[in-house]
PDB file of C-alpha atoms in Angstrom:
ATOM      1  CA  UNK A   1      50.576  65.567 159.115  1.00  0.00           C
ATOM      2  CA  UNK A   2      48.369  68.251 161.132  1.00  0.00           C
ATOM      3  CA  UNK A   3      46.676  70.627 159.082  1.00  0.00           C
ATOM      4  CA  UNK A   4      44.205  73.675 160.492  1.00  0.00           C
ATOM      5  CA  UNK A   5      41.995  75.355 158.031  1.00  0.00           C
ATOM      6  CA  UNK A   6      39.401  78.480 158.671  1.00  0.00           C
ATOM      7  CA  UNK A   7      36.850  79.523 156.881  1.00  0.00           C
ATOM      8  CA  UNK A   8      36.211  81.742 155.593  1.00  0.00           C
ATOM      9  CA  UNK A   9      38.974  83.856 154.222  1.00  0.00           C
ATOM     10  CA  UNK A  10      37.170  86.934 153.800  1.00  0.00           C
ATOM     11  CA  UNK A  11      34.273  88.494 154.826  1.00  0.00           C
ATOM     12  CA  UNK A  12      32.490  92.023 155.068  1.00  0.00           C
ATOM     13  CA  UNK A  13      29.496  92.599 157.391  1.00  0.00           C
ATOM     14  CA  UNK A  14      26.940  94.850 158.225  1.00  0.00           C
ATOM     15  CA  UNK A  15      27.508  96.293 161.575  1.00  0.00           C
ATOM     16  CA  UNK A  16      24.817  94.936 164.460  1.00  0.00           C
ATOM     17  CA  UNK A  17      24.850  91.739 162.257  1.00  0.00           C
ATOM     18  CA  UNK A  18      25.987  88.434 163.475  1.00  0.00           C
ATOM     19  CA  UNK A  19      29.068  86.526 162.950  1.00  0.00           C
ATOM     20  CA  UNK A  20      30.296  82.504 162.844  1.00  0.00           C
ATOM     21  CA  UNK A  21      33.898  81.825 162.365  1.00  0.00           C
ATOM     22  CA  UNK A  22      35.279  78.531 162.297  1.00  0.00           C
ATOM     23  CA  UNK A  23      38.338  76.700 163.113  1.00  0.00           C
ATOM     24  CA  UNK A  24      39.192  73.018 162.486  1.00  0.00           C
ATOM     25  CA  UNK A  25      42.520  70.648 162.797  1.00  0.00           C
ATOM     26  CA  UNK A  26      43.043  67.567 161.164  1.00  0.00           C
ATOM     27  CA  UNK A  27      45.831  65.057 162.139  1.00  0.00           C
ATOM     28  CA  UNK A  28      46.479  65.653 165.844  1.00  0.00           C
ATOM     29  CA  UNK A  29      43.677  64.470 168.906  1.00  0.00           C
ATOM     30  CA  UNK A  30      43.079  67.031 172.352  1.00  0.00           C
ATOM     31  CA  UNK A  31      44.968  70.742 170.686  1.00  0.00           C
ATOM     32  CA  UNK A  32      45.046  73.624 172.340  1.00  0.00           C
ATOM     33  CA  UNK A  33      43.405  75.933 169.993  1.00  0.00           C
ATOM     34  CA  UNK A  34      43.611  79.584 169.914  1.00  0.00           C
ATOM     35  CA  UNK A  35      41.645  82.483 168.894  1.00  0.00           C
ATOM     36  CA  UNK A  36      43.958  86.083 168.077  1.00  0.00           C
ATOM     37  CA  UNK A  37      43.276  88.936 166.572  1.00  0.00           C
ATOM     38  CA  UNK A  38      45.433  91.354 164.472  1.00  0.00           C
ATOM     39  CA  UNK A  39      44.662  94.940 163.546  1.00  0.00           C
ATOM     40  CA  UNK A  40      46.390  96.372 160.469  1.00  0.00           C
ATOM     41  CA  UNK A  41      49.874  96.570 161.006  1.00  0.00           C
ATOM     42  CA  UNK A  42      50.045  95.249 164.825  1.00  0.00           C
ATOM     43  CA  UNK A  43      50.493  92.023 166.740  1.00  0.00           C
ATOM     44  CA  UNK A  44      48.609  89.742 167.404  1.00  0.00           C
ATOM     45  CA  UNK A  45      46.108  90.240 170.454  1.00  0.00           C
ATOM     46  CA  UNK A  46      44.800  86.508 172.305  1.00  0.00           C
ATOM     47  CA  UNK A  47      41.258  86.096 172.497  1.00  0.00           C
ATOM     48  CA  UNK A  48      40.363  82.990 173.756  1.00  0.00           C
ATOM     49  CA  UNK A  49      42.399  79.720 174.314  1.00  0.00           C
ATOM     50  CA  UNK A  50      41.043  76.190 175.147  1.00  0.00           C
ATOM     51  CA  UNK A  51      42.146  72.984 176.680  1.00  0.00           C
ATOM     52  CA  UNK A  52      39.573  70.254 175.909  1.00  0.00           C
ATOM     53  CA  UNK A  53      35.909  70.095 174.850  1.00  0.00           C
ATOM     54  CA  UNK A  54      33.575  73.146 176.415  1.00  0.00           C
ATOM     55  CA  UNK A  55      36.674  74.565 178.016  1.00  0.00           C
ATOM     56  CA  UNK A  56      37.204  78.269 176.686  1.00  0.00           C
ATOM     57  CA  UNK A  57      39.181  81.261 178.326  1.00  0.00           C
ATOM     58  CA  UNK A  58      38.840  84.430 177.363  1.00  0.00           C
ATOM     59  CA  UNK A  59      41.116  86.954 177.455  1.00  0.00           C
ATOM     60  CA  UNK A  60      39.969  90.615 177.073  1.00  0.00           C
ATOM     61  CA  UNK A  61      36.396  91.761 177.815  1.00  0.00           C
ATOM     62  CA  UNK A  62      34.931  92.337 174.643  1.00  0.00           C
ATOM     63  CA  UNK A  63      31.869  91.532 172.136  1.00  0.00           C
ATOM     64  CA  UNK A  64      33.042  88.231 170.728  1.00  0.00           C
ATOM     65  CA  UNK A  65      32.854  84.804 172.745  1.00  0.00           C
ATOM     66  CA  UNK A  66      34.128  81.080 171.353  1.00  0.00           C
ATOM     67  CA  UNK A  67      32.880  77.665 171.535  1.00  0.00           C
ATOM     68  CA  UNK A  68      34.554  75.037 170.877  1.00  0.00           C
ATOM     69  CA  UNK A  69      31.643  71.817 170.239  1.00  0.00           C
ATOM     70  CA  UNK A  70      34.163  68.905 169.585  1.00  0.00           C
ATOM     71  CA  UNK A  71      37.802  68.545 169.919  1.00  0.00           C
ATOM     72  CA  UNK A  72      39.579  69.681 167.199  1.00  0.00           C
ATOM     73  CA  UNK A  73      36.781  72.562 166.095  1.00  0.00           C
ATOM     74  CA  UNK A  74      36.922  75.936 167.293  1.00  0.00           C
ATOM     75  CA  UNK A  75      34.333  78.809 166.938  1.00  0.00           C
ATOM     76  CA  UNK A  76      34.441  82.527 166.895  1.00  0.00           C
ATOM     77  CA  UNK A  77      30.896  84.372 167.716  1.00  0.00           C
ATOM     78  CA  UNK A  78      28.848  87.421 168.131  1.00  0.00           C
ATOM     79  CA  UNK A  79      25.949  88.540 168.272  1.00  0.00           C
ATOM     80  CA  UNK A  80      26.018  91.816 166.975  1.00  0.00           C
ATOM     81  CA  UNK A  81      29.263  92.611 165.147  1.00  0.00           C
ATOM     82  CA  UNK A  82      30.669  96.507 165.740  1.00  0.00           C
ATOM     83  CA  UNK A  83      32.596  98.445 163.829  1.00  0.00           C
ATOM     84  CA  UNK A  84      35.591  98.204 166.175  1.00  0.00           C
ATOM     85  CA  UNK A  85      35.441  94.209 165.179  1.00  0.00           C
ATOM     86  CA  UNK A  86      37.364  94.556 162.014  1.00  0.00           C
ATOM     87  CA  UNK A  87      40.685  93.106 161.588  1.00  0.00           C
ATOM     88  CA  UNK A  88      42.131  89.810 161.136  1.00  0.00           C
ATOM     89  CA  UNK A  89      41.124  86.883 162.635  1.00  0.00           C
ATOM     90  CA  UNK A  90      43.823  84.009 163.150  1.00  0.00           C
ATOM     91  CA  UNK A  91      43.433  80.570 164.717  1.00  0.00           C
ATOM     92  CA  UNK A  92      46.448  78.407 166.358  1.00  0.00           C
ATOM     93  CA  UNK A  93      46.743  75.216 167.371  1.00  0.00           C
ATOM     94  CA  UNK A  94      49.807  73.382 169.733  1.00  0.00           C
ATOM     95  CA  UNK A  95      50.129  70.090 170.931  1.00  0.00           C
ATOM     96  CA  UNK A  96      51.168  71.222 174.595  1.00  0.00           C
ATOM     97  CA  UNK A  97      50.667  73.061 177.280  1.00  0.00           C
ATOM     98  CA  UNK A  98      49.253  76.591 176.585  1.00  0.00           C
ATOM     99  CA  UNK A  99      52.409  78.558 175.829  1.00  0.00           C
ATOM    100  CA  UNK A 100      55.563  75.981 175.985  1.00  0.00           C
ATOM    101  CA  UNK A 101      54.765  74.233 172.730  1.00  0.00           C
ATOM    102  CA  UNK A 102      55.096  75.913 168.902  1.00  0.00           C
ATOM    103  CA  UNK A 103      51.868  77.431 167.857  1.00  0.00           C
ATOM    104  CA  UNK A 104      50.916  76.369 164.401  1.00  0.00           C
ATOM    105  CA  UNK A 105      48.690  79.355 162.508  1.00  0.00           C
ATOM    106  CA  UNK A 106      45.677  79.281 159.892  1.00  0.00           C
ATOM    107  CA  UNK A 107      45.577  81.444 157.282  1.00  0.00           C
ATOM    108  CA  UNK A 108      43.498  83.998 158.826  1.00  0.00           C
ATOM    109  CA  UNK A 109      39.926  85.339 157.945  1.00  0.00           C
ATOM    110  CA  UNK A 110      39.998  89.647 156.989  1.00  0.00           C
ATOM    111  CA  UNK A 111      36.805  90.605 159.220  1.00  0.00           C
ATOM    112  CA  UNK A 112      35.364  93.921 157.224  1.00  0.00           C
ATOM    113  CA  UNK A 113      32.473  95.908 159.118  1.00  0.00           C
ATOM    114  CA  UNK A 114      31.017  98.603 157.688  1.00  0.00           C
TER     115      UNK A 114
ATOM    116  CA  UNK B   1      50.498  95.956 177.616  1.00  0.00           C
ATOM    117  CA  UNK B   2      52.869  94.038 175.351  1.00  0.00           C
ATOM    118  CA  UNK B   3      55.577  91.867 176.399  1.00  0.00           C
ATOM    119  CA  UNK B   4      57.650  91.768 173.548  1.00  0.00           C
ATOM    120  CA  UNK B   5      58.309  94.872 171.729  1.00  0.00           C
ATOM    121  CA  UNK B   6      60.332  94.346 168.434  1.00  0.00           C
ATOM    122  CA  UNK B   7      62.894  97.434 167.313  1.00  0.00           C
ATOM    123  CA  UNK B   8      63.221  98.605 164.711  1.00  0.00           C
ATOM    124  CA  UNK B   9      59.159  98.514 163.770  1.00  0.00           C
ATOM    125  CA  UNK B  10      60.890  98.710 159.545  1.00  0.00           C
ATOM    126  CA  UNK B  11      63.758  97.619 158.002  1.00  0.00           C
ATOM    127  CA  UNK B  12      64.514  97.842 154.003  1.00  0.00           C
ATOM    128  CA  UNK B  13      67.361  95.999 152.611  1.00  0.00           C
ATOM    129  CA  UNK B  14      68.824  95.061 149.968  1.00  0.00           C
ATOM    130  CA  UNK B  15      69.413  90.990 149.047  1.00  0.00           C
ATOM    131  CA  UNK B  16      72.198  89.909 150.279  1.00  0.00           C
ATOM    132  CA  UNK B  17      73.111  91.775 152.984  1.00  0.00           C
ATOM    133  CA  UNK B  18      72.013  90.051 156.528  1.00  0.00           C
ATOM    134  CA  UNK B  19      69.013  91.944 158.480  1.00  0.00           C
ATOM    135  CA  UNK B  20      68.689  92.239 162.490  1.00  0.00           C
ATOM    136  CA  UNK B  21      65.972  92.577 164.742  1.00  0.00           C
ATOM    137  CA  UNK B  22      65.297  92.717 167.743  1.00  0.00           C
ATOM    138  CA  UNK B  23      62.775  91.616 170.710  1.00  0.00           C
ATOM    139  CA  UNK B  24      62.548  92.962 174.152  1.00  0.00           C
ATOM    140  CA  UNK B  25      60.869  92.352 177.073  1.00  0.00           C
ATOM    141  CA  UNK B  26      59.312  93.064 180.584  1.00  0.00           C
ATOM    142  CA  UNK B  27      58.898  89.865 182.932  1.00  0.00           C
ATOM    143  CA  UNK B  28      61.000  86.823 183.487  1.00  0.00           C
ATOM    144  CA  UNK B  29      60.207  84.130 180.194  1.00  0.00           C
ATOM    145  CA  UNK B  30      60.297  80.875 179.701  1.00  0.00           C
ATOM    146  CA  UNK B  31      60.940  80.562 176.426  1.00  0.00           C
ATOM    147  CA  UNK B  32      60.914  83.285 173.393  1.00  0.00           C
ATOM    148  CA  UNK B  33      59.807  82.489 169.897  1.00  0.00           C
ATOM    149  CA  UNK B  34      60.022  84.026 166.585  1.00  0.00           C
ATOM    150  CA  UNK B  35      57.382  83.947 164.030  1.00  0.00           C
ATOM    151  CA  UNK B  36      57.265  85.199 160.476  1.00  0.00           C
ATOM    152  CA  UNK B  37      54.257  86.826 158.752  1.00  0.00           C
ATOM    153  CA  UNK B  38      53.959  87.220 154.782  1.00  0.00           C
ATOM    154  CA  UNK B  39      50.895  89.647 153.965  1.00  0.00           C
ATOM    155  CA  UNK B  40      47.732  88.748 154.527  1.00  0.00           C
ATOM    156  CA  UNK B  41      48.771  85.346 156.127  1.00  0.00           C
ATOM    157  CA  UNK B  42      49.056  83.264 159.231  1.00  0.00           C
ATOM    158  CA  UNK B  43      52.036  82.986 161.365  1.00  0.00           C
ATOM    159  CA  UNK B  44      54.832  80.120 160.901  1.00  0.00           C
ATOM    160  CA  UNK B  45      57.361  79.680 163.651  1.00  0.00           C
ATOM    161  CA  UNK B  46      60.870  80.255 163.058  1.00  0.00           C
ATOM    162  CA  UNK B  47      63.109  79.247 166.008  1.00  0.00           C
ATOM    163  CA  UNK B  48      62.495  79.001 169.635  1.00  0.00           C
ATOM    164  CA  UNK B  49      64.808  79.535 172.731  1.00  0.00           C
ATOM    165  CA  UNK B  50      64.897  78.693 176.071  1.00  0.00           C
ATOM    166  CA  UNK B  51      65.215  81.039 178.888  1.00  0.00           C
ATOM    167  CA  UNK B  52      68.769  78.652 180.000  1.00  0.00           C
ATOM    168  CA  UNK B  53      69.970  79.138 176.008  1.00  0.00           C
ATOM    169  CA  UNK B  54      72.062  82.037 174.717  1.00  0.00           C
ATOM    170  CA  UNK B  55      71.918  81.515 171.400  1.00  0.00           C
ATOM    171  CA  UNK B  56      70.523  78.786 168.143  1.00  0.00           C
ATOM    172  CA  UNK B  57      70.898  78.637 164.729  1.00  0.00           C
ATOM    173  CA  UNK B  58      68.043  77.462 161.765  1.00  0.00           C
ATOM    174  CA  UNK B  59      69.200  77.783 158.371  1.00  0.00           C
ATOM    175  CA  UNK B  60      70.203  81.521 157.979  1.00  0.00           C
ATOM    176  CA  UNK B  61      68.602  82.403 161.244  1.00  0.00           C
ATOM    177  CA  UNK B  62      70.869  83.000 164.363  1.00  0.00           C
ATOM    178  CA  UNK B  63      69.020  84.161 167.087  1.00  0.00           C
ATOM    179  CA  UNK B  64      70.504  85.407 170.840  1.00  0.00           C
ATOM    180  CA  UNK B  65      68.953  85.343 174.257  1.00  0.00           C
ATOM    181  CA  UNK B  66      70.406  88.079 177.060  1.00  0.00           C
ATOM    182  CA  UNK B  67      68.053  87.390 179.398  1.00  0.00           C
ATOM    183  CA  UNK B  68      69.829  90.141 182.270  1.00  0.00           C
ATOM    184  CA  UNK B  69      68.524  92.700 179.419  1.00  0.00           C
ATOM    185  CA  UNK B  70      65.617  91.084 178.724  1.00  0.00           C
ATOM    186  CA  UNK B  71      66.175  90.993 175.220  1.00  0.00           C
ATOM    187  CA  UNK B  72      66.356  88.446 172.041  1.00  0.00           C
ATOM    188  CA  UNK B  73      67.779  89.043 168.346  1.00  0.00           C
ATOM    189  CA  UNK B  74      66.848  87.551 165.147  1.00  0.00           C
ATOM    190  CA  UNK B  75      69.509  87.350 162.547  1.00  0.00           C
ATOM    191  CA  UNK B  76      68.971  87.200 158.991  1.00  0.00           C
ATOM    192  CA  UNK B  77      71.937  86.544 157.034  1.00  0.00           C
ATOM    193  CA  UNK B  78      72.177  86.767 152.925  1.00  0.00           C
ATOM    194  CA  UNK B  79      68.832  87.695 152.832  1.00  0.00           C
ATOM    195  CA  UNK B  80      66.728  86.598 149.797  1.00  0.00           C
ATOM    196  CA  UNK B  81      63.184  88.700 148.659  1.00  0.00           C
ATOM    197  CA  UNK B  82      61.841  85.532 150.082  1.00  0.00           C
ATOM    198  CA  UNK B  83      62.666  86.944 153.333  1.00  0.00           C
ATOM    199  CA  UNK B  84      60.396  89.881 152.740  1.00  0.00           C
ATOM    200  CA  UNK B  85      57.850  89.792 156.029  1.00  0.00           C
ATOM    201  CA  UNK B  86      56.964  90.783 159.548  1.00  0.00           C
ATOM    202  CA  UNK B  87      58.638  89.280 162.085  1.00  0.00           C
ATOM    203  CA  UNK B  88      57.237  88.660 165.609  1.00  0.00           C
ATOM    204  CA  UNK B  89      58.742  87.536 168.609  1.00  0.00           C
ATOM    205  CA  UNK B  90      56.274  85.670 171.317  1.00  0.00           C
ATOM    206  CA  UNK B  91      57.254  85.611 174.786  1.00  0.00           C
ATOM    207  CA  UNK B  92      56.297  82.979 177.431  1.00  0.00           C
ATOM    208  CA  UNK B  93      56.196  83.921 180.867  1.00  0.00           C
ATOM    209  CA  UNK B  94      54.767  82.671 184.076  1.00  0.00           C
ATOM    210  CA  UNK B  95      53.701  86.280 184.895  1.00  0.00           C
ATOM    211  CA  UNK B  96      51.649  86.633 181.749  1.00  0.00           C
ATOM    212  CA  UNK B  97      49.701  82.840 182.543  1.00  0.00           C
ATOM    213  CA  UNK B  98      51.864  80.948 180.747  1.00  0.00           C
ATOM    214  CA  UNK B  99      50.162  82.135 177.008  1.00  0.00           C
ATOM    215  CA  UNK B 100      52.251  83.709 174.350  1.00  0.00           C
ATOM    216  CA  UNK B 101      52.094  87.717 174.481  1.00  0.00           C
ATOM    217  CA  UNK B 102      53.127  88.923 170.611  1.00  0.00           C
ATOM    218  CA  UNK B 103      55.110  91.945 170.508  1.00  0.00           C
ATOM    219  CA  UNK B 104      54.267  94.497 167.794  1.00  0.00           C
ATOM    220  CA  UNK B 105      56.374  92.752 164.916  1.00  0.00           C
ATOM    221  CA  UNK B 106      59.011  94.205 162.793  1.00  0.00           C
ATOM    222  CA  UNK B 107      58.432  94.499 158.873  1.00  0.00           C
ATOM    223  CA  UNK B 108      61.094  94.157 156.405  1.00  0.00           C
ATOM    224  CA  UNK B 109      61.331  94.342 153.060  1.00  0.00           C
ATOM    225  CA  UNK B 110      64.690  92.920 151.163  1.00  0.00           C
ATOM    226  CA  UNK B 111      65.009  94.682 147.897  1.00  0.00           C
ATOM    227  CA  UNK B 112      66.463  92.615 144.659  1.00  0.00           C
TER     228      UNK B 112
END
């Protein structure tokens, strides 16, 4: 069975420090994996989204990017973290195409900057 | 802007008694899903529905499509303080990219 884990499930940061989130699946080959974010009480805004290897999308302008090194790990970076970066992060994975298949959630990392 | 927008944004029940939600939206869909999210966690699909259905049953879930409003329904029925989450409905639509949008989620709490 297909299993996605992140890591790691809390974290609190200085603000202008850097951050490394990461993403992996186990039991399924090519995903489409996902990167939202969630503020306190809202939905769930899309990040980034990828298709294969090196292939990332991004979806809002903003001070986070993604890489994604082999296929079934996914990576959530920046440089210098602002205040405005706190919330929760969530990573998705679905077998299909980008939107027609059943999105399959991690548990979610709480982002803290102070 | 959001594509799904859930109504109401609360809802506080007591077990038992069934709970209703519901999801509109802006743009022609594909499909509509519903998620569930218990604090602090990650999403777990409930049900989806094509844009061609009207309505499918999981369990205790019923959920309706009206796609001349633009609007879906989650059911609840007998709810248990299991049930006790936010509820999202994710739209597909061809406008949007083909990418889920997530409305704004409706929390409910089912009292014993």
């Amino acid at each position: 069975s297909q299993t996605i884990h992140q890591w790691p499930a809390t974290l609190v940061q200085p603000v202008g420090s850097p951050l490394s989130l990461e993403c992996t699946v186990e039991g399924t080959s090519n995903p489409n994996l996902y990167w939202y974010r969630q503020a306190a009480g809202r939905g769930l805004q899309l990040l980034f989204y990828s298709v294969g290897i090196g292939q990332i999308s991004s979806e809002v302008p903003q001070n986070l990017s993604a890489s994604r090194p082999q296929d079934r790990q996914f990576i959530l970076s920046s440089k210098k973290l602002l205040l405005s970066d706190s919330g929760f992060y969530l990573c998705a994975w679905s077998p299909g195409s980008p939107s027609t298949d059943t999105q399959y959630f991690g548990p979610g990392t709480r982002l803290t900057v102070l | 802007s959001q594509q799904g927008e859930e109504d109401p944004q609360a809802l506080s029940i007591q077990e038992g008694e069934n709970a209703t939600m519901n999801c509109s939206y802006k743009t022609s869909i594909n499909n509509l899903q519903w998620y569930r999210q218990n604090s602090g966690r990650g999403l777990v699909h409930l049900i989806l529905i094509r844009s061609n259905e009207r309505e499918k049953h999981s369990g205790r879930l019923r959920v309706t499509l009206d796609t001349s409003k633009k609007s879906s329904s989650l059911l609840i029925t007998a709810s248990r303080a299991a049930d006790t989450a936010s509820y999202f409905c994710a739209t597909d639509a061809t406008a949007a990219g083909n990418k889920l949008t997530f409305g704004g989620g409706t929390r409910v709490l089912v009292k014993p």
